[in-house]
Short mmCIF file of C-alpha atoms in Angstrom, two decimals:
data_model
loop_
_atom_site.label_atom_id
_atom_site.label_comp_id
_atom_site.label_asym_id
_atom_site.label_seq_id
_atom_site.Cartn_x
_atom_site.Cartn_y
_atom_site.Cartn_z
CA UNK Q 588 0.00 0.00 0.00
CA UNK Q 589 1.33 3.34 -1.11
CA UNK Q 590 -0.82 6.74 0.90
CA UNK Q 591 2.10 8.93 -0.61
CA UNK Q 592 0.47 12.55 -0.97
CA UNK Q 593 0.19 12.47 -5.09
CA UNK Q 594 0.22 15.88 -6.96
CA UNK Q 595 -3.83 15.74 -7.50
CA UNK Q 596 -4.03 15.44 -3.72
CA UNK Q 597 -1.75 18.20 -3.13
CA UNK Q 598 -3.41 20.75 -5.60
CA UNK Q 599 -6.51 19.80 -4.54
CA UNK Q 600 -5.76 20.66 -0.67
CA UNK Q 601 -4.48 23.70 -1.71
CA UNK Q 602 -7.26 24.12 -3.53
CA UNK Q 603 -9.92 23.98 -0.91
CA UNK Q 604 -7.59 25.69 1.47
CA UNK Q 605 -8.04 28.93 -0.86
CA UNK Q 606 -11.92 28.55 -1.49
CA UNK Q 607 -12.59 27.34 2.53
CA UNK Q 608 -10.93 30.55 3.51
CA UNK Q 609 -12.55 32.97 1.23
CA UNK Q 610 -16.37 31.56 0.92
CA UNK Q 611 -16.68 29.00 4.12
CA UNK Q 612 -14.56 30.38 6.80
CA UNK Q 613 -16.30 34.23 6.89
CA UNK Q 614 -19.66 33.13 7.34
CA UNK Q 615 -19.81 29.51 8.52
CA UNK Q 616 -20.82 30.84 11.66
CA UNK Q 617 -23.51 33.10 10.44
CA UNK Q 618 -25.15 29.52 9.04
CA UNK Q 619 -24.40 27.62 12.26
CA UNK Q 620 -26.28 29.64 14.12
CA UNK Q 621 -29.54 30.38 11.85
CA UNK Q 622 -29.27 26.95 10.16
CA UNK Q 623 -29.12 28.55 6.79
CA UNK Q 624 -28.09 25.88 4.24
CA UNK Q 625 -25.56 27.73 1.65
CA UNK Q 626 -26.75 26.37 -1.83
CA UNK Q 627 -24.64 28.84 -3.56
CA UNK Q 628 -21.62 27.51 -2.01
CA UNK Q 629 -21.90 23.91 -3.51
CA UNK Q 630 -22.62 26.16 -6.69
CA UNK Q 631 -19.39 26.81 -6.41
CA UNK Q 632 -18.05 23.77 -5.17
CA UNK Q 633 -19.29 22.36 -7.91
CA UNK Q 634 -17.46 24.69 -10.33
CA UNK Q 635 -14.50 23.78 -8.72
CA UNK Q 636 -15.04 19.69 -9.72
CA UNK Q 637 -15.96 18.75 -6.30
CA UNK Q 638 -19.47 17.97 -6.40
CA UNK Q 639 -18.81 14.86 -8.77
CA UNK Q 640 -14.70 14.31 -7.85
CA UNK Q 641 -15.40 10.45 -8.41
CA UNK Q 642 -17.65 10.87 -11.65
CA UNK Q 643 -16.32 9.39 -14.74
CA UNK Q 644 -15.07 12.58 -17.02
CA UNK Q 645 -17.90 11.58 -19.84
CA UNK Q 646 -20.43 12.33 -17.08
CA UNK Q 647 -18.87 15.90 -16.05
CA UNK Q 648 -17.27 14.87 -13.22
CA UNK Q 649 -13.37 14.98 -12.54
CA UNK Q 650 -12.44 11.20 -13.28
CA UNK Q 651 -11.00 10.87 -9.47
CA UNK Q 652 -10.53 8.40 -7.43
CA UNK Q 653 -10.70 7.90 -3.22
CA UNK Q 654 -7.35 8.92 -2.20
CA UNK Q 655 -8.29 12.66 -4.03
CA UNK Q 656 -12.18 12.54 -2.31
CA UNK Q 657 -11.16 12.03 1.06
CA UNK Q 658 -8.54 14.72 0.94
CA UNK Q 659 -11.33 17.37 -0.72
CA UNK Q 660 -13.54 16.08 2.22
CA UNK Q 661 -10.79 16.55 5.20
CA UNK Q 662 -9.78 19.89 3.82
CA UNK Q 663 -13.80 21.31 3.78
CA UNK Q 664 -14.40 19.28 7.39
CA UNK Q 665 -10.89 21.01 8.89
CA UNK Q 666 -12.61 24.66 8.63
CA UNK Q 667 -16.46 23.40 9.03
CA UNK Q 668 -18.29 20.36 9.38
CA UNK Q 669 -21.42 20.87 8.00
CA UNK Q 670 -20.25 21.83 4.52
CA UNK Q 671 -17.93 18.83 4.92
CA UNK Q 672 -21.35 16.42 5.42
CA UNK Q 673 -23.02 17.77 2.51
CA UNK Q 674 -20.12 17.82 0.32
CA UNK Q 675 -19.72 14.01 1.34
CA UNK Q 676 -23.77 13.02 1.42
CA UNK Q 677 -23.91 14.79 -1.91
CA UNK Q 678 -21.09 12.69 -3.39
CA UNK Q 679 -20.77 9.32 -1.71
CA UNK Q 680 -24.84 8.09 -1.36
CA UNK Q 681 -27.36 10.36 -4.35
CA UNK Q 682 -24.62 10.87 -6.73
CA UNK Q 683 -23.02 7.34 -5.91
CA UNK Q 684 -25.69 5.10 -5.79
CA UNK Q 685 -26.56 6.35 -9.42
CA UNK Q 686 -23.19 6.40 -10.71
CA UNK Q 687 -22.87 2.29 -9.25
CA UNK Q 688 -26.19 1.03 -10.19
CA UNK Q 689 -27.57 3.68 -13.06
CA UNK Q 690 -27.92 2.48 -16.80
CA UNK Q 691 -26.62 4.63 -19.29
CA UNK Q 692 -30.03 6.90 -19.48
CA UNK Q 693 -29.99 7.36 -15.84
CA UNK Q 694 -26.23 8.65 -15.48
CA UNK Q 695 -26.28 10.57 -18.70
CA UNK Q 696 -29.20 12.56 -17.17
CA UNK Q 697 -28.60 12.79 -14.16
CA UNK Q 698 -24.80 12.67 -13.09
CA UNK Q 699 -24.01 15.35 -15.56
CA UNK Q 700 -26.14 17.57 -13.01
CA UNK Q 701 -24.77 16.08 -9.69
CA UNK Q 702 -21.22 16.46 -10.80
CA UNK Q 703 -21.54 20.31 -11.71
CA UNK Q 704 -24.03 21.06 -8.80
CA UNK Q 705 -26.88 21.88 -11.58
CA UNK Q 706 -28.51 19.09 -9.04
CA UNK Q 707 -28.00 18.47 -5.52
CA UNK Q 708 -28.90 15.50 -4.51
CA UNK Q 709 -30.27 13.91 -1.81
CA UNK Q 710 -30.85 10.05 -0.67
CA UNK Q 711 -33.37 8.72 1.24
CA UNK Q 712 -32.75 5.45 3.65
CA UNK Q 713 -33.85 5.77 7.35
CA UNK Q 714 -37.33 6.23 8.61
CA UNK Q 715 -38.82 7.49 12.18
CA UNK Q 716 -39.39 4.03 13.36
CA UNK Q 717 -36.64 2.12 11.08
CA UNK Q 718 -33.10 3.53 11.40
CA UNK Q 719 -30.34 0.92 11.75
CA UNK Q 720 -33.35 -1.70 11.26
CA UNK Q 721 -34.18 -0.10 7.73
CA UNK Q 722 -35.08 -3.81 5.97
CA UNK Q 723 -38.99 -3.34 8.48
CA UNK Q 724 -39.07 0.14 6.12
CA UNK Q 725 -43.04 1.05 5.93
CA UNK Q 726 -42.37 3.35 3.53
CA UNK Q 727 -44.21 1.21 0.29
CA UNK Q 728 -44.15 1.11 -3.17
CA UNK Q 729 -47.00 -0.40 -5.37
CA UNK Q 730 -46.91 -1.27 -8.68
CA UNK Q 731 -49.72 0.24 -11.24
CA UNK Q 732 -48.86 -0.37 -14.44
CA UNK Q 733 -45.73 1.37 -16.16
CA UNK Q 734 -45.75 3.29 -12.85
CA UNK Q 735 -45.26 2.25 -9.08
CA UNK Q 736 -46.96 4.61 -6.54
CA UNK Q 737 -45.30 5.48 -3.38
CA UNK Q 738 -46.21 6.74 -0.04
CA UNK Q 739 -44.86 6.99 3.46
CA UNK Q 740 -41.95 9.33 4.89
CA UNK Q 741 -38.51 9.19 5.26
CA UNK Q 742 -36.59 11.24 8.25
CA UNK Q 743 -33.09 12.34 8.94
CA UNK Q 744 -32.61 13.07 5.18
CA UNK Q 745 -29.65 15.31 4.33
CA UNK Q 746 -30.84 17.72 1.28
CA UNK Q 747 -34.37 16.83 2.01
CA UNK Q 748 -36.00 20.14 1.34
CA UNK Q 749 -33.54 21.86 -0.98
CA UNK Q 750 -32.13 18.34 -3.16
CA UNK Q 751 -33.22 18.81 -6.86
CA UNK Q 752 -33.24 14.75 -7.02
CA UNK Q 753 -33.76 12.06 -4.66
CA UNK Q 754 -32.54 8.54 -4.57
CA UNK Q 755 -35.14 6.57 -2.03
CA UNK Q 756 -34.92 2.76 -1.26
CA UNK Q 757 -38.49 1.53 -0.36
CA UNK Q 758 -40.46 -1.52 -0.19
CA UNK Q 759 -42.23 -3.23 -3.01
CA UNK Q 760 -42.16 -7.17 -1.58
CA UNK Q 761 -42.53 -8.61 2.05
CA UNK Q 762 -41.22 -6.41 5.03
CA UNK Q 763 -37.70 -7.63 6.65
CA UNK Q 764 -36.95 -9.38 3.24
CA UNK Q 765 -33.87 -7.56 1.79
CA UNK Q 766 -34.93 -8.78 -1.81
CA UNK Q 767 -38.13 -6.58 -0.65
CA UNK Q 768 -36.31 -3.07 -1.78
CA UNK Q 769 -36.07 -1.30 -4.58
CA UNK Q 770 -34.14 1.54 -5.27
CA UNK Q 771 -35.73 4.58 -7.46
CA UNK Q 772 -34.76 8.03 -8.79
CA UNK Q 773 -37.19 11.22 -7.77
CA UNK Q 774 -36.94 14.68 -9.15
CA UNK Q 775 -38.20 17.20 -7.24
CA UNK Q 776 -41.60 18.48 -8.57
CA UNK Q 777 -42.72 15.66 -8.92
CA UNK Q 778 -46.64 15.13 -7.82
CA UNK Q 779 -47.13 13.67 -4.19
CA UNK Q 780 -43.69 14.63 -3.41
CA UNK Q 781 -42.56 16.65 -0.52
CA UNK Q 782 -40.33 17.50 2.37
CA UNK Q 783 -41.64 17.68 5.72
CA UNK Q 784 -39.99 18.89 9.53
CA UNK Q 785 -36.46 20.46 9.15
CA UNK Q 786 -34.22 19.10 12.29
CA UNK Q 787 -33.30 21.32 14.77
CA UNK Q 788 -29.70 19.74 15.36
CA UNK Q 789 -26.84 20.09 18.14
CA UNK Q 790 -23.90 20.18 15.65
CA UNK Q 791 -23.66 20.56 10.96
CA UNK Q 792 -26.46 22.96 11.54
CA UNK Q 793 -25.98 24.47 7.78
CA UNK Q 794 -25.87 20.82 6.63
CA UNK Q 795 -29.95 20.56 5.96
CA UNK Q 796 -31.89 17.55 7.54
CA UNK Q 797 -35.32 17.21 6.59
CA UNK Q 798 -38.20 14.57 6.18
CA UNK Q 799 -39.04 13.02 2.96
CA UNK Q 800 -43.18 12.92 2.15
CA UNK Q 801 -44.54 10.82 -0.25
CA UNK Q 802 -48.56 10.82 -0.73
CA UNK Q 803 -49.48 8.86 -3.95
CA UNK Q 804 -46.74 9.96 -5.30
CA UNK Q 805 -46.21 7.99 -9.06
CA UNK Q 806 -42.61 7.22 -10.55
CA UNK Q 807 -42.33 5.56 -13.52
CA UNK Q 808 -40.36 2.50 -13.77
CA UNK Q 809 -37.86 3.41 -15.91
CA UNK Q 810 -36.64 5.70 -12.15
CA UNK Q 811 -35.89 2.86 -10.80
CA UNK Q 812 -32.29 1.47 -10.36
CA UNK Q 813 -31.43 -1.91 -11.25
CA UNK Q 814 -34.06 -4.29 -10.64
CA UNK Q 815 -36.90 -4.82 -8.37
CA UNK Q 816 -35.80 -5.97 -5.07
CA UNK Q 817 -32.14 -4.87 -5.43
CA UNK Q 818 -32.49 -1.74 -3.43
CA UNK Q 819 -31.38 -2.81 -0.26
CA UNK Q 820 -28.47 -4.76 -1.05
CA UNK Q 821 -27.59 -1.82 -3.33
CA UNK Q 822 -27.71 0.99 -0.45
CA UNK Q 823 -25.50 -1.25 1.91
CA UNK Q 824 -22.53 -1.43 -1.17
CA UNK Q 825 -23.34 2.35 -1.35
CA UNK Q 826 -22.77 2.82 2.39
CA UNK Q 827 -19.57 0.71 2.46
CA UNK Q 828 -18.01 3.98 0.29
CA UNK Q 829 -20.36 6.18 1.91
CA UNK Q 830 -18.26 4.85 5.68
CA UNK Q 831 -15.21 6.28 3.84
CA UNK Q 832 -16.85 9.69 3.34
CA UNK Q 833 -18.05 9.96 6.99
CA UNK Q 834 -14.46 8.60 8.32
CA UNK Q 835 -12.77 11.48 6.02
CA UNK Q 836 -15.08 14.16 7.56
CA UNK Q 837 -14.36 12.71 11.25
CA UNK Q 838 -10.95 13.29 10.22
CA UNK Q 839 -10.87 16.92 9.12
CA UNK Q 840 -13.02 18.03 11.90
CA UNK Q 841 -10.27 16.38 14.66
CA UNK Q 842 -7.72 18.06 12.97
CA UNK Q 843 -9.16 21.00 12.77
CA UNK Q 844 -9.74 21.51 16.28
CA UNK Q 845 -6.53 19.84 16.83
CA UNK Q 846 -4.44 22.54 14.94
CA UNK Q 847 -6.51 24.81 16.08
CA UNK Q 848 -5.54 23.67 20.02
CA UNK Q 849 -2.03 23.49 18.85
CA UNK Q 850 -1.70 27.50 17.70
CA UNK Q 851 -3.83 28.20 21.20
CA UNK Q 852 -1.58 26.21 23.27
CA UNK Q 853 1.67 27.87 22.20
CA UNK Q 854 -0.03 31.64 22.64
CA UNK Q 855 -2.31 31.59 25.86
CA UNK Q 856 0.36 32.18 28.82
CA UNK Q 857 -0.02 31.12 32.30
CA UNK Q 858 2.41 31.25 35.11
CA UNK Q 859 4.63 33.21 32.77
CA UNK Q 860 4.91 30.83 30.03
CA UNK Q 861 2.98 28.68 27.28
CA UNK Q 862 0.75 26.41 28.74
CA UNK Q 863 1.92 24.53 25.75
CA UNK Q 864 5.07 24.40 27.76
CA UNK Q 865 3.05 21.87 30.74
CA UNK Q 866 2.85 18.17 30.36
CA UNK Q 867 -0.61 17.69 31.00
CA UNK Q 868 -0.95 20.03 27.95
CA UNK Q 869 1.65 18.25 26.02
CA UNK Q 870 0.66 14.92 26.73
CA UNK Q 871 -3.08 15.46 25.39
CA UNK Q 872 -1.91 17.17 22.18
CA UNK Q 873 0.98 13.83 21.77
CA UNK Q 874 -2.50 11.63 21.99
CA UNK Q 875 -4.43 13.80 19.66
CA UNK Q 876 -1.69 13.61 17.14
CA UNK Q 877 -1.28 9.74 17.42
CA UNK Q 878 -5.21 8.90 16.87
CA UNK Q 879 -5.40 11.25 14.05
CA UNK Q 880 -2.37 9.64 12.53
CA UNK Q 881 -4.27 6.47 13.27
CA UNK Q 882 -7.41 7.16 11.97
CA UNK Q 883 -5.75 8.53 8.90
CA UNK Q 884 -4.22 5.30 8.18
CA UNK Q 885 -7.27 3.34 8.61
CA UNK Q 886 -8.92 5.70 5.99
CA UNK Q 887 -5.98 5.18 3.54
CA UNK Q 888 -6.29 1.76 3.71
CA UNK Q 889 -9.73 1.28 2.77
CA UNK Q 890 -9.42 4.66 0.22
CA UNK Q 891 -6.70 2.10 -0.95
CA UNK Q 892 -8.65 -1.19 -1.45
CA UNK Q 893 -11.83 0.94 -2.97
CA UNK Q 894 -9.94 2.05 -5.67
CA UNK Q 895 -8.93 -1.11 -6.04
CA UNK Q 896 -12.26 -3.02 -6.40
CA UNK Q 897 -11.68 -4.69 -3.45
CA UNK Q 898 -14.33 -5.63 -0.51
CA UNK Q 899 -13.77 -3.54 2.26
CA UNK Q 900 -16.85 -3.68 4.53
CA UNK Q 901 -14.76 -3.87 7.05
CA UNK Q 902 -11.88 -1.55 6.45
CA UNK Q 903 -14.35 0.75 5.80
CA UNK Q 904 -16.60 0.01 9.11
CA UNK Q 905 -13.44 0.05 10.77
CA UNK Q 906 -12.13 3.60 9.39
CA UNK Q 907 -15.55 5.08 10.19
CA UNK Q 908 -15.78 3.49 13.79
CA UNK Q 909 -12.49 4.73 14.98
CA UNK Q 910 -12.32 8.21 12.95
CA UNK Q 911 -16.01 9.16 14.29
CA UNK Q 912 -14.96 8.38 17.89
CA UNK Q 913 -11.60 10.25 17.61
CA UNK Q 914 -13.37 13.07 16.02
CA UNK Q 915 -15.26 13.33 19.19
CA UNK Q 916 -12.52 12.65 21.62
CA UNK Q 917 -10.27 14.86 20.15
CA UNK Q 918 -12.75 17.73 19.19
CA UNK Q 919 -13.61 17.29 23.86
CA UNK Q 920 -9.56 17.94 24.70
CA UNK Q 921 -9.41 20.60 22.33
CA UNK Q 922 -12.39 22.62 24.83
CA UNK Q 923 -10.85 21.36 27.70
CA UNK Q 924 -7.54 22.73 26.34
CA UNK Q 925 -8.93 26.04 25.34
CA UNK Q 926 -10.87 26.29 28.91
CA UNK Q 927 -13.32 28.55 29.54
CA UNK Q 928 -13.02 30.03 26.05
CA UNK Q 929 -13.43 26.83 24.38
CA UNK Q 930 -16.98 26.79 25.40
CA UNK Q 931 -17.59 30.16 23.78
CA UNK Q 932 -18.66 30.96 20.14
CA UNK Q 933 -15.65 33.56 19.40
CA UNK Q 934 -13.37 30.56 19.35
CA UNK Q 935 -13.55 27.58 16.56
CA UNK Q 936 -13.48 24.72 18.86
CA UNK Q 937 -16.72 24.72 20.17
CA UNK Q 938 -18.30 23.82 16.67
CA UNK Q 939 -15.93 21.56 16.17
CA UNK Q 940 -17.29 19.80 19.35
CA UNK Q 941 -20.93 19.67 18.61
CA UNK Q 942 -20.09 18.71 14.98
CA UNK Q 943 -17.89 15.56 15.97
CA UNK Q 944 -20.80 13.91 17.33
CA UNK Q 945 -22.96 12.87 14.16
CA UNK Q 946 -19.94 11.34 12.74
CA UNK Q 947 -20.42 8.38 15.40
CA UNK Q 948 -23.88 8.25 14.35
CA UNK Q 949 -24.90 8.78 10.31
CA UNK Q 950 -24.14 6.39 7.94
CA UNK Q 951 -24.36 3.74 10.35
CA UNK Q 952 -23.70 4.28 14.39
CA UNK Q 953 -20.41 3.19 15.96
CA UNK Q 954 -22.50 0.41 17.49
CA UNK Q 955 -23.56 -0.57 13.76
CA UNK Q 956 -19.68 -0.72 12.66
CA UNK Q 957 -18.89 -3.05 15.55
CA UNK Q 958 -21.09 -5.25 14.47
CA UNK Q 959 -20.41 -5.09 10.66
CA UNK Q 960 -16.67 -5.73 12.35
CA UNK Q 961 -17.33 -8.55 14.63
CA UNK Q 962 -19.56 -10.33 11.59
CA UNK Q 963 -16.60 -10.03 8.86
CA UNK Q 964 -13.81 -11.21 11.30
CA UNK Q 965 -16.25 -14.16 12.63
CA UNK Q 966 -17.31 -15.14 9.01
#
């Protein structure tokens, strides 16, 4: 395994550096706090190539692979965490699931909006009473004719009010079967179609999170993906990559608060020096450093075996597990390092903080990944 920094990784960092500290960094806070969800920002992410940066070049996208997505992802998640999620939602489930299980009509019309931001997309899994149990989904879709005819709701859904398109897994056989699924394509606009409650959220409050409405609402079958009854086994290939994505934000938010308790540590003085200077200080930053090296490696390695075409279920689980939790724990002893002004709002590492903690939970919680784990090594 090679994770040597190549030169599309390195312009691309340098990249988002620029554009993070000229469109994200002023006014990320100004979102945070009134939950504002910047669609001209992915506008211009998408410009940039980073709304489809592992879209074939025939579709619009940049022709990438994983090592050069989980960099763009890090970079966005070092300076805020909510742009980070969408960026990665936007990319890794609406935008991948089509680009892995599309025919040629379906990618043709619809990547080549994804990957310049024309579209932003959003995907549709979990339900209120279904969430790491999503094969009981009520959410039901009944064939009439050329047409199948959907209804029921779908919660925690990144993009769910402001998404142009929609990729929703929902039941059209027996519940608990995962042959029961089906996987379909859903432009907004379209009749019977709607979002519902917008989540008022601890942490990635300018990452939207809405509900998904469907009331009669009629697709025709040529919107769906594959075949009927592939949906679910579809959506858990899509989340394997989709682990990657969350790992990579997990990552740029702990070292974003890590750098960022770094540059405190050497300028706040007490007792006439650095507190940088005190081992208690020293010795937290020395285990920041070593679990974000960690978790880094962890992400490499499945980036590695994706590009591949590998299976990685459980590199992947593994890399999300352990970069969600160090996200957290690092994100809590960069407050604690900061003090008092850690828990206020004119310092970065309080969002940090209350961003960290969704990392251990979307895509899958950490309790989810053990299990994914503990099933692949006892196989």
């Amino acid at each position: 395994m090679e994770f040597t920094e190549n030169e599309n990784q390195k312009m691309i960092a340098q990249m988002v550096r620029d554009f993070a500290d000229k469109e994200i960094r002023p006014k990320m806070m100004e979102w945070d706090e009134s939950q504002e969800f910047p669609v001209p920002v992915f506008k211009k992410l998408g410009d940039l190539g980073l709304m489809g940066v592992l879209v074939p070049t025939e579709y619009g996208g940049s022709g990438f692979g994983y090592f050069e997505y989980v960099t763009a992802i890090v970079e966005v998640a070092k300076v805020c965490g909510s742009i980070g999620l969408s960026l990665a939602a936007h990319n890794s489930l609406c935008t991948g699931h089509i680009m892995y299980f599309g025919n040629e009509e379906q990618k043709k019309k619809y990547l080549t909006k994804l990957a310049t931001a024309e579209f932003i997309g959003a995907w549709g899994l979990t339900e209120t009473n279904t969430g790491s149990d999503s094969a009981r989904m009520l959410t039901v879709a009944e064939k009439d004719g050329d047409h199948y005819v959907i209804n029921g709701a779908k919660n925690f859904i990144t993009h769910g009010k402001s998404g142009d398109v929609a990729v929703v897994i929902v039941r059209t056989g027996a519940k608990g079967d995962s042959r029961g699924m089906s996987a379909f394509i859903i432009e907004r606009g379209t009749p019977g179609f709607t979002s519902g409650k917008k989540e008022n959220k601890l942490g990635m409050r300018a990452s939207e999170t809405t509900e998904l409405i469907f009331q009669d609402c009629r697709v025709h079958k040529s919107q769906m993906l594959g075949q009927e009854g592939e949906g679910f086994i579809q959506a858990m290939k899509v989340l394997d990559g989709g682990r990657i994505s969350i790992a990579a934000l997990g990552l740029g938010i702990a070292k974003g608060a890590y750098e960022a308790a770094v540059k405190y540590s050497k300028e706040r003085h007490q007792f006439g020096q650095p507190i940088s200077n005190f081992q208690a200080i020293s010795f937290k930053l020395a285990d920041m450093a070593t679990q974000i090296e960690a978790a880094e490696l962890l992400i490499y390695q499945a980036a590695d075996m994706k590009n591949r075409g590998e299976r990685m279920t459980k590199e992947g689980a593994m890399a999300k597990y352990y970069s969600s939790e160090v996200a957290v724990r690092v994100s809590t002893e960069a407050v604690q390092i900061f003090g008092g002004y850690g828990y206020t709002k004119d310092f970065p590492v309080e969002k940090f903080y209350r961003d960290s903690k969704l990392c251990t939970i979307g895509e899958g919680t950490s309790e989810i990944q053990k299990l994914v784990i503990g099933k692949s090594i006892l196989a």
